[in-house]
Coordinates of C-alpha atoms and ligand atoms in Angstrom, one line a residue:
Chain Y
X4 CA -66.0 -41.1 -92.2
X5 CA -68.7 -39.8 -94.2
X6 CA -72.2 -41.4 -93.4
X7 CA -74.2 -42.0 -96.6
X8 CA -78.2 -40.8 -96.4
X9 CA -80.5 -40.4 -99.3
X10 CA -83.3 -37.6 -98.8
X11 CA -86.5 -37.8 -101.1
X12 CA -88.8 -35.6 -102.1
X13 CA -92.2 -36.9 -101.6
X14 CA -93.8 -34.1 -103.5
X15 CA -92.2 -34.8 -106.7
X16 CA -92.4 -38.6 -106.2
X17 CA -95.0 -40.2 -108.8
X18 CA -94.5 -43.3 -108.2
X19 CA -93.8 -44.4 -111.4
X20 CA -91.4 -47.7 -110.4
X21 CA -88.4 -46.5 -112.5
X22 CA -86.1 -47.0 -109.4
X23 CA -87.5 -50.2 -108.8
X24 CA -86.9 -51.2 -112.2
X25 CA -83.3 -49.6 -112.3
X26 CA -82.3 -51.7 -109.3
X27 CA -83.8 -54.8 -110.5
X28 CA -81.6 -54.1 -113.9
X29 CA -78.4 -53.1 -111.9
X30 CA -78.2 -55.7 -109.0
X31 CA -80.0 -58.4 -111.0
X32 CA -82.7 -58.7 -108.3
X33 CA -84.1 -62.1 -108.9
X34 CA -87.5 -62.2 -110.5
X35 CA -90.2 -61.5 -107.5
X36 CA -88.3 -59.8 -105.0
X37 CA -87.1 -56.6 -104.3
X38 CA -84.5 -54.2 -103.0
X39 CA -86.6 -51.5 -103.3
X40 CA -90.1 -50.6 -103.6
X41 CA -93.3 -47.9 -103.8
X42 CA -95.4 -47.0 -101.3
X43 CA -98.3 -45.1 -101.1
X44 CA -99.7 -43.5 -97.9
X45 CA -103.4 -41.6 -97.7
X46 CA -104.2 -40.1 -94.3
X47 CA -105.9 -37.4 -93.0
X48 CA -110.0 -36.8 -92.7
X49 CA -112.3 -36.4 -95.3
X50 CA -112.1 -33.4 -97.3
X51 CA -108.5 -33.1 -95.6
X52 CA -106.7 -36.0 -97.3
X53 CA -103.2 -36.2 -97.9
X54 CA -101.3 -38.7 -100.1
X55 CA -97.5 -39.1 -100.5
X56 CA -96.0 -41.6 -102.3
X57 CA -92.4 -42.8 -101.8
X58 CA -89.8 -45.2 -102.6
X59 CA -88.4 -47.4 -100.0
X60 CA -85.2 -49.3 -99.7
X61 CA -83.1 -51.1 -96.8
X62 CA -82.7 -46.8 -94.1
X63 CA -79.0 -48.2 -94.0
X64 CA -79.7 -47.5 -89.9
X65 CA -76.8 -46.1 -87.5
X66 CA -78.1 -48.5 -85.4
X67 CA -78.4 -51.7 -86.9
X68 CA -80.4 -54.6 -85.3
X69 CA -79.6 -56.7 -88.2
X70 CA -75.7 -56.3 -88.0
X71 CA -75.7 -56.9 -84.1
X72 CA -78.0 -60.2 -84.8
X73 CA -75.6 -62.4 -87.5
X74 CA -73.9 -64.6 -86.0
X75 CA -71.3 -65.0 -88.8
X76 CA -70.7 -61.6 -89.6
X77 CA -71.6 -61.7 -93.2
X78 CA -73.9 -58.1 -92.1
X79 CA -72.1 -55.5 -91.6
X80 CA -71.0 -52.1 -91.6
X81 CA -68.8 -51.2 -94.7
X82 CA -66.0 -49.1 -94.3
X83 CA -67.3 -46.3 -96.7
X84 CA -69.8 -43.9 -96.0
X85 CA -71.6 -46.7 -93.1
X86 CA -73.4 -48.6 -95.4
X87 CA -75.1 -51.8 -94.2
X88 CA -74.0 -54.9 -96.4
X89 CA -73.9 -58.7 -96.4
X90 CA -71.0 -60.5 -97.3
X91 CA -72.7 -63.6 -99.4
X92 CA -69.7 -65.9 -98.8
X93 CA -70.1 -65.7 -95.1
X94 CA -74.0 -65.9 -94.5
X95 CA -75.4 -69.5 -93.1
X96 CA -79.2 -67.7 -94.2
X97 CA -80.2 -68.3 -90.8
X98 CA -82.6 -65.1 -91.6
X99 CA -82.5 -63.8 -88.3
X100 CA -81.4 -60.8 -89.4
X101 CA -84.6 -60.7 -91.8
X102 CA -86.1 -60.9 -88.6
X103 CA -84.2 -58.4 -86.9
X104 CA -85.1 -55.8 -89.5
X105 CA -87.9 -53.7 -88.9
X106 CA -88.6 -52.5 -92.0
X107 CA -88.5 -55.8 -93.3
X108 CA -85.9 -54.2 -95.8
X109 CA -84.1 -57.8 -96.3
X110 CA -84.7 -60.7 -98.1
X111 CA -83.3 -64.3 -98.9
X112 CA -81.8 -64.6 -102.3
X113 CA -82.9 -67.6 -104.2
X114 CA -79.4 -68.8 -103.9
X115 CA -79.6 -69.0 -99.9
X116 CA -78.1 -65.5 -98.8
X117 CA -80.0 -62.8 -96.8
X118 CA -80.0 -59.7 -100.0
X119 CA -81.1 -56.4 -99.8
X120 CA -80.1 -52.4 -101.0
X121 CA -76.7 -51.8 -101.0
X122 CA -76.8 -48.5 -102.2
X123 CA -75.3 -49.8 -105.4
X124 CA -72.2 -49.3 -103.1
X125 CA -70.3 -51.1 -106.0
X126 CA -71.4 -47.6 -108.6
X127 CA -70.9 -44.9 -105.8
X128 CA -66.9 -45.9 -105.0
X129 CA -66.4 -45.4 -109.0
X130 CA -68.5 -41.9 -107.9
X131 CA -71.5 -42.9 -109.3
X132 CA -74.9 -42.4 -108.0
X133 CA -76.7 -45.6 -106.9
X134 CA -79.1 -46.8 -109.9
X135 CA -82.2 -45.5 -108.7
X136 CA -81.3 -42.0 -107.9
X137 CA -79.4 -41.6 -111.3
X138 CA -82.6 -42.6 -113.5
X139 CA -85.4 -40.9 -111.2
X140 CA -87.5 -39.0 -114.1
X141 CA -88.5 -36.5 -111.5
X142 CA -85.4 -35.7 -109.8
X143 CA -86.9 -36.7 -106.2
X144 CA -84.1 -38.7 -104.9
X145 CA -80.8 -37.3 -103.9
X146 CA -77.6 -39.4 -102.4
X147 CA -75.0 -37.9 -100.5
X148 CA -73.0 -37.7 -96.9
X149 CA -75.5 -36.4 -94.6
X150 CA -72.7 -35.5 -91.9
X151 CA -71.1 -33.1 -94.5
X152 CA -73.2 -29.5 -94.0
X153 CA -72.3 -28.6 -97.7
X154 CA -73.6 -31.8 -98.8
X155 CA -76.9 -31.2 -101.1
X156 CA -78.5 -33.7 -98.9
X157 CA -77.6 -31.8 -95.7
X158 CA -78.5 -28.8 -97.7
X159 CA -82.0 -30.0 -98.4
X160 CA -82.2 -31.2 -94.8
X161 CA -82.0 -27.7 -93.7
X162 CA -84.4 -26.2 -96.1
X163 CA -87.0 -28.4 -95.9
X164 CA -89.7 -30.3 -93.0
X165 CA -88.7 -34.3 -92.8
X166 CA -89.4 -37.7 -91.8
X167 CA -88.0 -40.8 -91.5
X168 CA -89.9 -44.2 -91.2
X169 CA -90.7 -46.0 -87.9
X170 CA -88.3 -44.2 -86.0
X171 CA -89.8 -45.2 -82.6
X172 CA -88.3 -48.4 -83.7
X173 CA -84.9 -47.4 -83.1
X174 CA -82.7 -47.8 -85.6
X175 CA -82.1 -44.3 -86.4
X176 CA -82.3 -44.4 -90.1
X177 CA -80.2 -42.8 -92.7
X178 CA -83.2 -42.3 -95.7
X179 CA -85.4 -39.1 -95.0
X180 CA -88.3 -38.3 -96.9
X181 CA -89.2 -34.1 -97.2
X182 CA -92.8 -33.2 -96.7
Chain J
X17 CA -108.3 -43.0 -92.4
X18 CA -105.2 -44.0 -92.8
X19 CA -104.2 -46.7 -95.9
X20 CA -100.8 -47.8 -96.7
X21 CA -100.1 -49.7 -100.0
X22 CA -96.8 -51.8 -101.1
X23 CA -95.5 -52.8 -104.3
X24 CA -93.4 -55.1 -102.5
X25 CA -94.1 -58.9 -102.3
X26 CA -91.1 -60.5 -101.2
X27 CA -92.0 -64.5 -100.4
X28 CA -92.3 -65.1 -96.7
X29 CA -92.2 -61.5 -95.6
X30 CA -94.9 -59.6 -97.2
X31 CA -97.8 -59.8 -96.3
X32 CA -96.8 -60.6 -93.0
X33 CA -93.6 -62.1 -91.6
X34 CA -93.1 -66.2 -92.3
X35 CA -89.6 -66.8 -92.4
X36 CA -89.0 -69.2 -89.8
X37 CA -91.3 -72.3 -90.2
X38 CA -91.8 -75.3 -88.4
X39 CA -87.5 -75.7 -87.9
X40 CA -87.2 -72.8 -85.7
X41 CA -90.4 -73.9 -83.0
X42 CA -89.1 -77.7 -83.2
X43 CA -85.6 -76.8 -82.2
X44 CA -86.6 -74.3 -80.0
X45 CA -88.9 -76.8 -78.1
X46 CA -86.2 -79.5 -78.0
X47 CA -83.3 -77.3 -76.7
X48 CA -85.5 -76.1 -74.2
X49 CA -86.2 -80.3 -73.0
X50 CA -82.6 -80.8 -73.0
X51 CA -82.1 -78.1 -71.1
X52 CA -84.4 -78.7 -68.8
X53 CA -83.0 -82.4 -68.9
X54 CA -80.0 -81.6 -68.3
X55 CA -80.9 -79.6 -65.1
X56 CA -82.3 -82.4 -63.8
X57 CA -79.9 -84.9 -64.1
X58 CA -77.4 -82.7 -63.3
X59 CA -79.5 -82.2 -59.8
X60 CA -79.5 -85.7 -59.2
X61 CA -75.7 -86.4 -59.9
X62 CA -75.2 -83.7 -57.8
X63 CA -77.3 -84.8 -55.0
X64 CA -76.3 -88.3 -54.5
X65 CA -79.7 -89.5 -56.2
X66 CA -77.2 -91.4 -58.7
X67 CA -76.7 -93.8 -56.1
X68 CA -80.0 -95.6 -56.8
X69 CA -78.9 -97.7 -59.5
X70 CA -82.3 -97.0 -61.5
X71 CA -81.7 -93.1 -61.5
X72 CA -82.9 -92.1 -64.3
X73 CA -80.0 -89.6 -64.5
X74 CA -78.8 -92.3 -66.0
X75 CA -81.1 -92.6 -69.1
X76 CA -81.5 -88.9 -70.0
X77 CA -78.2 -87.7 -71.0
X78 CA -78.5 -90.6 -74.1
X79 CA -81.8 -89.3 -75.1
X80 CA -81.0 -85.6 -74.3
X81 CA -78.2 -86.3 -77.0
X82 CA -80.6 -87.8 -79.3
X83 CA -83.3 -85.2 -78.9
X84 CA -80.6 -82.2 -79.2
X85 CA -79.1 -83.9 -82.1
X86 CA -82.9 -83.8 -83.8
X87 CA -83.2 -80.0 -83.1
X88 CA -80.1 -78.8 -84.6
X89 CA -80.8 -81.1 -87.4
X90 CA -84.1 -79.2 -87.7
X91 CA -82.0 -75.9 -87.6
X92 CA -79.6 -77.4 -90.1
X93 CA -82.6 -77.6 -92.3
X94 CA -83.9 -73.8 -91.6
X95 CA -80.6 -72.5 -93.4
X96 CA -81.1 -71.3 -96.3
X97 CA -77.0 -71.6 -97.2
X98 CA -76.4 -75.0 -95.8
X99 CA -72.5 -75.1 -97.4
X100 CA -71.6 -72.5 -95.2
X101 CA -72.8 -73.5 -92.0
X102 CA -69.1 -73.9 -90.7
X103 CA -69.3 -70.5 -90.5
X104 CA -70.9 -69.9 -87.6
X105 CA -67.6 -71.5 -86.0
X106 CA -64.9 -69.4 -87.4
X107 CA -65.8 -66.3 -85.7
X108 CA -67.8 -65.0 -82.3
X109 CA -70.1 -62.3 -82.5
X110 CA -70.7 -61.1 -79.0
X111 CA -74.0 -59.2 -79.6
X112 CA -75.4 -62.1 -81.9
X113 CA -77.9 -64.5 -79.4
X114 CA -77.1 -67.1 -82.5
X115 CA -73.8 -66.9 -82.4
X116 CA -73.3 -67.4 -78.6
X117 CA -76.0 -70.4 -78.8
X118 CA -73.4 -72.1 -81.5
X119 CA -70.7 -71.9 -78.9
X120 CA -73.0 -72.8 -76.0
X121 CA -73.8 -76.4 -78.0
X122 CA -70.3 -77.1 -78.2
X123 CA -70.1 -77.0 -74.9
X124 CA -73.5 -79.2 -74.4
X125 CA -72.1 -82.0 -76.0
X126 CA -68.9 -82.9 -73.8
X127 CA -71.4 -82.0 -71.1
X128 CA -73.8 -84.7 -72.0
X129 CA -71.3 -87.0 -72.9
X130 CA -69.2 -87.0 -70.0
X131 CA -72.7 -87.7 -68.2
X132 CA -73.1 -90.5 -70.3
X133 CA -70.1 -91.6 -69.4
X134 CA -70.7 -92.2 -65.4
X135 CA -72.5 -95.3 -66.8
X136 CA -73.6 -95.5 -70.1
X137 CA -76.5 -98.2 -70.8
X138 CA -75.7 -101.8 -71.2
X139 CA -76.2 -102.1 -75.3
X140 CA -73.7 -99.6 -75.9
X141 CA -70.9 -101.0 -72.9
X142 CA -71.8 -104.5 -74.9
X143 CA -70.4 -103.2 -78.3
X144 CA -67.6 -101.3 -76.3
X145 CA -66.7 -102.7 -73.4
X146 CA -63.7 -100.4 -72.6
X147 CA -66.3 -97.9 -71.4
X148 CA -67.5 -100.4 -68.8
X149 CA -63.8 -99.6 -67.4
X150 CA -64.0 -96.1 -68.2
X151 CA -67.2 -95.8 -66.3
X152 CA -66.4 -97.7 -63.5
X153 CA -62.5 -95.6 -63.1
X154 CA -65.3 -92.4 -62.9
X155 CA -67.8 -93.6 -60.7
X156 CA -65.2 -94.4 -58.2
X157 CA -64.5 -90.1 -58.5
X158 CA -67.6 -88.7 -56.6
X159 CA -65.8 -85.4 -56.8
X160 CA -65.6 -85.9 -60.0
X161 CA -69.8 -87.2 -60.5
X162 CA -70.9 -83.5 -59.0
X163 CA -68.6 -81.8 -60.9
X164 CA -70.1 -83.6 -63.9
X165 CA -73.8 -82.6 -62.4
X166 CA -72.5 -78.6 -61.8
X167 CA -71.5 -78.2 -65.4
X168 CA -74.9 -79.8 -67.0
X169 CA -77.1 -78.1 -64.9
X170 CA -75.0 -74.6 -65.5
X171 CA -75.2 -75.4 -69.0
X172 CA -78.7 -76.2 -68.8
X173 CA -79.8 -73.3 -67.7
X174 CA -77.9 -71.4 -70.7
X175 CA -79.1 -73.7 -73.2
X176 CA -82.6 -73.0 -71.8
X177 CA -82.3 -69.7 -71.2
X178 CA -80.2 -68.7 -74.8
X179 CA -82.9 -70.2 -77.0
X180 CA -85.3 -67.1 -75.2
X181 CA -82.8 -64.8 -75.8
X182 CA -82.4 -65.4 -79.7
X183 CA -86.2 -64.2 -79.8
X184 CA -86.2 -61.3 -77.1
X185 CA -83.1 -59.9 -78.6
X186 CA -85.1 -58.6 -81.8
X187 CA -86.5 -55.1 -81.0
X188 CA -88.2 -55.4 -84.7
X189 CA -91.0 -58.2 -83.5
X190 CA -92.9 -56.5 -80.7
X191 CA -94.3 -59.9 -79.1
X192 CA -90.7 -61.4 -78.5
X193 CA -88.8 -58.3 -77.0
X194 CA -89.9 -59.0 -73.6
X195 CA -86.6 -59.8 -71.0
X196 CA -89.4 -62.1 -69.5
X197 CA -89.4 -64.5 -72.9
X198 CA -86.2 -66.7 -71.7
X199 CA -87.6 -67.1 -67.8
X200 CA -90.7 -68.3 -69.8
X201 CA -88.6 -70.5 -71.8
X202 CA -86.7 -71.9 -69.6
X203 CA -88.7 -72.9 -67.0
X204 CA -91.3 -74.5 -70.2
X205 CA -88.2 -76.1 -71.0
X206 CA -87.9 -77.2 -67.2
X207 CA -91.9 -79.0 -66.9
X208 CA -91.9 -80.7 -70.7
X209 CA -88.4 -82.3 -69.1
X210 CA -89.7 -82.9 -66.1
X211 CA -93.1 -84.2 -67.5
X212 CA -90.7 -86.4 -69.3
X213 CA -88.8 -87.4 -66.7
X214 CA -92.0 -88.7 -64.9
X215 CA -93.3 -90.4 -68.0
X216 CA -90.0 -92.5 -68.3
X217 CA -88.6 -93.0 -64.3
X218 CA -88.6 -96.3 -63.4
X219 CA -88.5 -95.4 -59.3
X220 CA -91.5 -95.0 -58.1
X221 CA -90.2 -91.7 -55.8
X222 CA -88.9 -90.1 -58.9
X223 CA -91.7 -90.4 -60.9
X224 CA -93.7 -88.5 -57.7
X225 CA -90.8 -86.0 -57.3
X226 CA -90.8 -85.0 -60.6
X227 CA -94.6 -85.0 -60.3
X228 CA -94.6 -82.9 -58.0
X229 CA -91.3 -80.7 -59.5
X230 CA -93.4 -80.6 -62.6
X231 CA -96.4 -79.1 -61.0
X232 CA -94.1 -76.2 -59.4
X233 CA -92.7 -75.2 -62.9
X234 CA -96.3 -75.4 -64.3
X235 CA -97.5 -73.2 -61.3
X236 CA -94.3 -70.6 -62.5
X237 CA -94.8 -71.2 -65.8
X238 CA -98.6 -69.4 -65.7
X239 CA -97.4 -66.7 -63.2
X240 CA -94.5 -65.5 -65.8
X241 CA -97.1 -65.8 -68.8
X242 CA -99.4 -63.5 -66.5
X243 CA -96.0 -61.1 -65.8
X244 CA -95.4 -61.3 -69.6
X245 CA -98.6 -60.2 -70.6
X246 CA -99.1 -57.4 -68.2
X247 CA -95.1 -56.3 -69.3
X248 CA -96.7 -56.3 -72.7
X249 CA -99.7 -54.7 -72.2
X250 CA -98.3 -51.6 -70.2
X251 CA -95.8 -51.0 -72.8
X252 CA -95.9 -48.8 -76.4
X253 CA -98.7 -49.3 -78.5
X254 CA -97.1 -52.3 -80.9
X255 CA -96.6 -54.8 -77.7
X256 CA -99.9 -53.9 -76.7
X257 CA -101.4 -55.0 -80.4
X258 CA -98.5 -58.1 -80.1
X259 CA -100.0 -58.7 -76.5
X260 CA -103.8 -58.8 -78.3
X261 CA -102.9 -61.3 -80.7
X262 CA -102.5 -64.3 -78.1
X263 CA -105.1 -62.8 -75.7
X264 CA -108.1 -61.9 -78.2
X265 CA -106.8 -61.6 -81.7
X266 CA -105.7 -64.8 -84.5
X267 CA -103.7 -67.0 -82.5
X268 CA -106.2 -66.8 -79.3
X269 CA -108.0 -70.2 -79.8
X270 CA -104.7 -72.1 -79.9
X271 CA -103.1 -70.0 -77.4
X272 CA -106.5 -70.5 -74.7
X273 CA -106.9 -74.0 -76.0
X274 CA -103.7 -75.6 -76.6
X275 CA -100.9 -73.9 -74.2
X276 CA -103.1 -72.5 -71.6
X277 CA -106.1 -75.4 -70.7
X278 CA -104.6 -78.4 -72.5
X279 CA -101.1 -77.9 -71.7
X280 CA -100.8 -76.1 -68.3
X281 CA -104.8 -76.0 -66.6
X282 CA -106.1 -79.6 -66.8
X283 CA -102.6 -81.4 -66.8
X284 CA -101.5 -79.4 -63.7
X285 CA -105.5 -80.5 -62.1
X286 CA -104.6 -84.2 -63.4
X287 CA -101.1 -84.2 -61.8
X288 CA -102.1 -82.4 -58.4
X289 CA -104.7 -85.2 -57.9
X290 CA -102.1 -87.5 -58.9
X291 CA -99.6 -86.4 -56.2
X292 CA -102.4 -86.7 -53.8
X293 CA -103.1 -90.1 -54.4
X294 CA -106.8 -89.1 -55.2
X295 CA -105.7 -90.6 -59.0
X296 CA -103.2 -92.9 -60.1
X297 CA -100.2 -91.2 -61.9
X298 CA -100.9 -91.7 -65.9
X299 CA -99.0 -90.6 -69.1
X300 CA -101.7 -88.6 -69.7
X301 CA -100.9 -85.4 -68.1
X302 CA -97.0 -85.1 -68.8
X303 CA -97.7 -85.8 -72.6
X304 CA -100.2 -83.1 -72.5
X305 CA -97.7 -80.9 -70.9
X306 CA -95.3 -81.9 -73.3
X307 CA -97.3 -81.5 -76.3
X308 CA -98.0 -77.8 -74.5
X309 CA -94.3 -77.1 -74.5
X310 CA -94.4 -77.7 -78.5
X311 CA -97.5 -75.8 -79.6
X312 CA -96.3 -73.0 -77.1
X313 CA -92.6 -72.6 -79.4
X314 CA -95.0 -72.6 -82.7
X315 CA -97.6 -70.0 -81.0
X316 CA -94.5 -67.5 -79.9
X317 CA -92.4 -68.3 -83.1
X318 CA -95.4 -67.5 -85.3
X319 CA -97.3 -64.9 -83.6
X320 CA -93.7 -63.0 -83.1
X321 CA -93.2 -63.0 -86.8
X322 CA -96.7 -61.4 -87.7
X323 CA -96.3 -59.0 -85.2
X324 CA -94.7 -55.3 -85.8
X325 CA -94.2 -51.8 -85.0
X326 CA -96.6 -50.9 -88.2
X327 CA -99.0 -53.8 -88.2
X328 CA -101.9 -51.5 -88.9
X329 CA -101.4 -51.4 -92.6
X330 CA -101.5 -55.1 -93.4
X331 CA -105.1 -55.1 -91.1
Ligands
LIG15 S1 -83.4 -50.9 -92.8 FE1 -83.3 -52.9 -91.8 S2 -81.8 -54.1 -93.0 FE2 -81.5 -51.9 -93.4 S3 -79.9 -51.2 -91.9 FE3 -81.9 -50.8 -91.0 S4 -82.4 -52.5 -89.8 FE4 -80.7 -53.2 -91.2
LIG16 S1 -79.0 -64.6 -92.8 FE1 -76.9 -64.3 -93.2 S2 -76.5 -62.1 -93.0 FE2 -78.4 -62.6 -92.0 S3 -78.0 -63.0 -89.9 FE3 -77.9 -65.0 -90.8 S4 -75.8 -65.2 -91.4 FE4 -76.0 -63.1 -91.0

């Protein structure tokens, strides 16, 4: 089973909210929330600052606090490529698996489910890149199955220094982000 | 320096965690009672105590049944897809805390009925006298009376010691994943019931037992918040700053004021000179310890939610 990943390229990341805005369009993310978002990091000591910006989403973990809290089943782990989803038919919105989440990736939909990325899941089984990668103006995202080595993600994994977010946490995330 | 800005704004999440309100604490509180509740009539079923025909094992299951009623109203009202709540009953989901708590409170119920059943209270045989007989086939069953007091206090104890679990169980809220937070819990659950009981018993021994009883679990009760703390504090760096937040940080005061010195400190003083005869016994100190229970569920719900493994950036 492949095991879908995105890497991004923090260097060519502007920050410019077109993903954002391309999943808002796509999913029909209601009006003030969101699937995914920007974030901007400045660390380092005066005159050695660094900056990256990046856009964040719902890591789509290996190991998934928020699947193993539902007590309905409505999270879980789809068949293709290990993507985390919630079936909307089956979730109570108990929001414990808003909770559960560490990156507080999740959300409740107005209409009472717990919502979040899906990697536009519903695009990439017709072969289509999820929204955000396929309108990036600078080319920084990249989709793909990271347990295939010929993958371009794997590829880019190889060639480049990473990191993923909170990984102390645990949840071994699928999203890395290339320094 | 190190600065982290969002975009992101979601309602009850950003800027810190909100989601669970006042539902979650309420329920928590009054599962925990019922649990403890249910321990201790079970205890006295089981004992023989039920033999004193002004047990209050006899008046607890009702309100036990009442009181857990309330809570999972309150968690009724904390789902945000309230059509579907039948869901939660078509499936099991062993690793899901929630999940196992659903099926736990199916089994509560019979529990407490049944116990209500070894003599239910007048007004209720008055509208349906048939239970009169029923009651009076049972009580002639002693095997069957401790049986009944086995499977509440058994059940008790998971009720009690689940509604800990659903917390500890989330490695993503630094404060709550602590294997010590359903000891805590339970034996909370085990002095607001047993302040309770003490308030309400109508012989004079019980009301010193579970005095006394309620002074033990009070006596616990700070030793495992002291256990918790230092578990906490020699841990990773996020349940050290989840740690600070009760002990220095935002919820300090209420923490100090409310669940340490109102609802453990001078309630445990008030009942020890109680015991002692130095005082006479007054509501006082079990509603303080009750009240305690409460405003400890808000404190942990709330203070569990704003903590995280990247607080930092929201400082
Ligand atoms: S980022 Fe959060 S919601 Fe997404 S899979 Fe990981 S734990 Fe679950
Ligand atoms: S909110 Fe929905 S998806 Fe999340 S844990 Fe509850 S039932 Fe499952």
């Amino acid at each position: 089973m492949p095991r879908y990943g995105m890497v991004i390229d923090t260097r060519k990341c502007v920050g410019c909210q077109d993903c954002v805005v391309a999943c808002k369009t796509e999913n029909n993310v209601p009006e003030g929330h969101n699937r995914d978002w920007i974030v901007t990091e400045s660390f380092g000591k005066f005159p050695d600052i660094n900056l990256e910006i990046r856009t964040e989403r719902c890591n789509h973990c290996s190991e998934t606090p928020c699947v193993s809290c539902c007590p309905t089943g409505a999270s879980h782990i789809h068949d293709v490529g290990g993507v985390v989803l919630v079936t909307h038919e089956k979730c109570i919105g108990c929001k414990a698996c808003v909770e559960a989440c560490p990156y507080d990736a999740r959300f409740i939909h107005p209409d009472g489910y717990a919502d979040k990325c899906t990697f536009c899941i519903h695009r990439v089984e017709k072969g289509e890149k999820p929204a955000c990668v396929e309108v990036c103006p600078t080319y920084c995202m990249h989709f793909g199955d990271l347990d295939d080595p010929n993958s371009e993600v794997s590829k880019l994994l190889n060639s480049r220094k990473y990191h993923a977010l909170m990984t102390d946490a645990g949840t071994k995330p699928n999203i890395f982000y290339l320094v | 320096m190190h600065e982290i800005f969002t975009t992101r704004n979601n309602p009850n999440i950003d800027p810190v965690m909100a989601m669970w309100g006042w539902e979650i604490p309420v329920y928590l509180f009054l599962g925990g009672m019922v649990a403890g509740m249910m321990i201790i009539a079970g205890y006295f079923l089981f004992s023989g105590r039920h033999k004193e025909s002004n047990c209050s094992c006899y008046s607890i299951p009702l309100t036990s049944f009442v009181l857990l009623s309330l809570g999972m109203f309150a968690l009724f009202l904390d789902l945000a897809h309230k059509p579907y709540v039948w869901r939660l009953y078509t499936t099991f989901q062993v690793t899901s805390p929630m999940s196992w708590g659903a099926w736990i409170l199916i089994l509560v119920y019979p529990a407490l009925i049944a116990n209500i059943l070894i003599r239910p209270p007048s007004w209720i045989t008055q509208k349906f006298p048939k239970l009169s007989d029923i009651a009076g086939k049972l009580q002639a069953h002693p095997f069957f009376i401790k049986n009944v007091g086995i499977f509440n206090m058994v059940l008790g104890m998971m009720l009690g010691a689940y509604t800990g679990v659903l917390l500890s169980t989330m490695g993503s809220r630094p404060l709550w994943n602590s294997s010590l937070l359903w000891v805590l819990f339970l034996v909370s659950g085990l002095s607001t019931a047993a302040a309770y009981v003490h308030l309400i018993a109508k012989n004079k021994n019980e009301s010193e037992l579970l005095a006394k009883a309620d002074n033990g679990f009070l006596v616990v009760e700070l030793f495992v918040i002291v256990m918790l703390f230092l578990g906490l504090m020699s841990s990773a760096r996020p349940h050290i700053e989840a740690a600070q937040l009760l002990l220095t940080g935002t919820y300090a005061p209420a923490f100090w004021v409310f669940v340490i010195g109102l609802g453990i400190i001078i309630p445990l003083g008030l009942q020890l000179l109680a015991v002692n005869h130095k005082v006479k016994h007054t509501p006082i100190a079990p509603i303080m310890v009750i009240i305690g229970g409460l405003i400890l569920r808000f404190i942990i719900v709330s203070a569990g939610q704003y903590s995280h493994w990247f607080n930092a950036h929201f400082k």
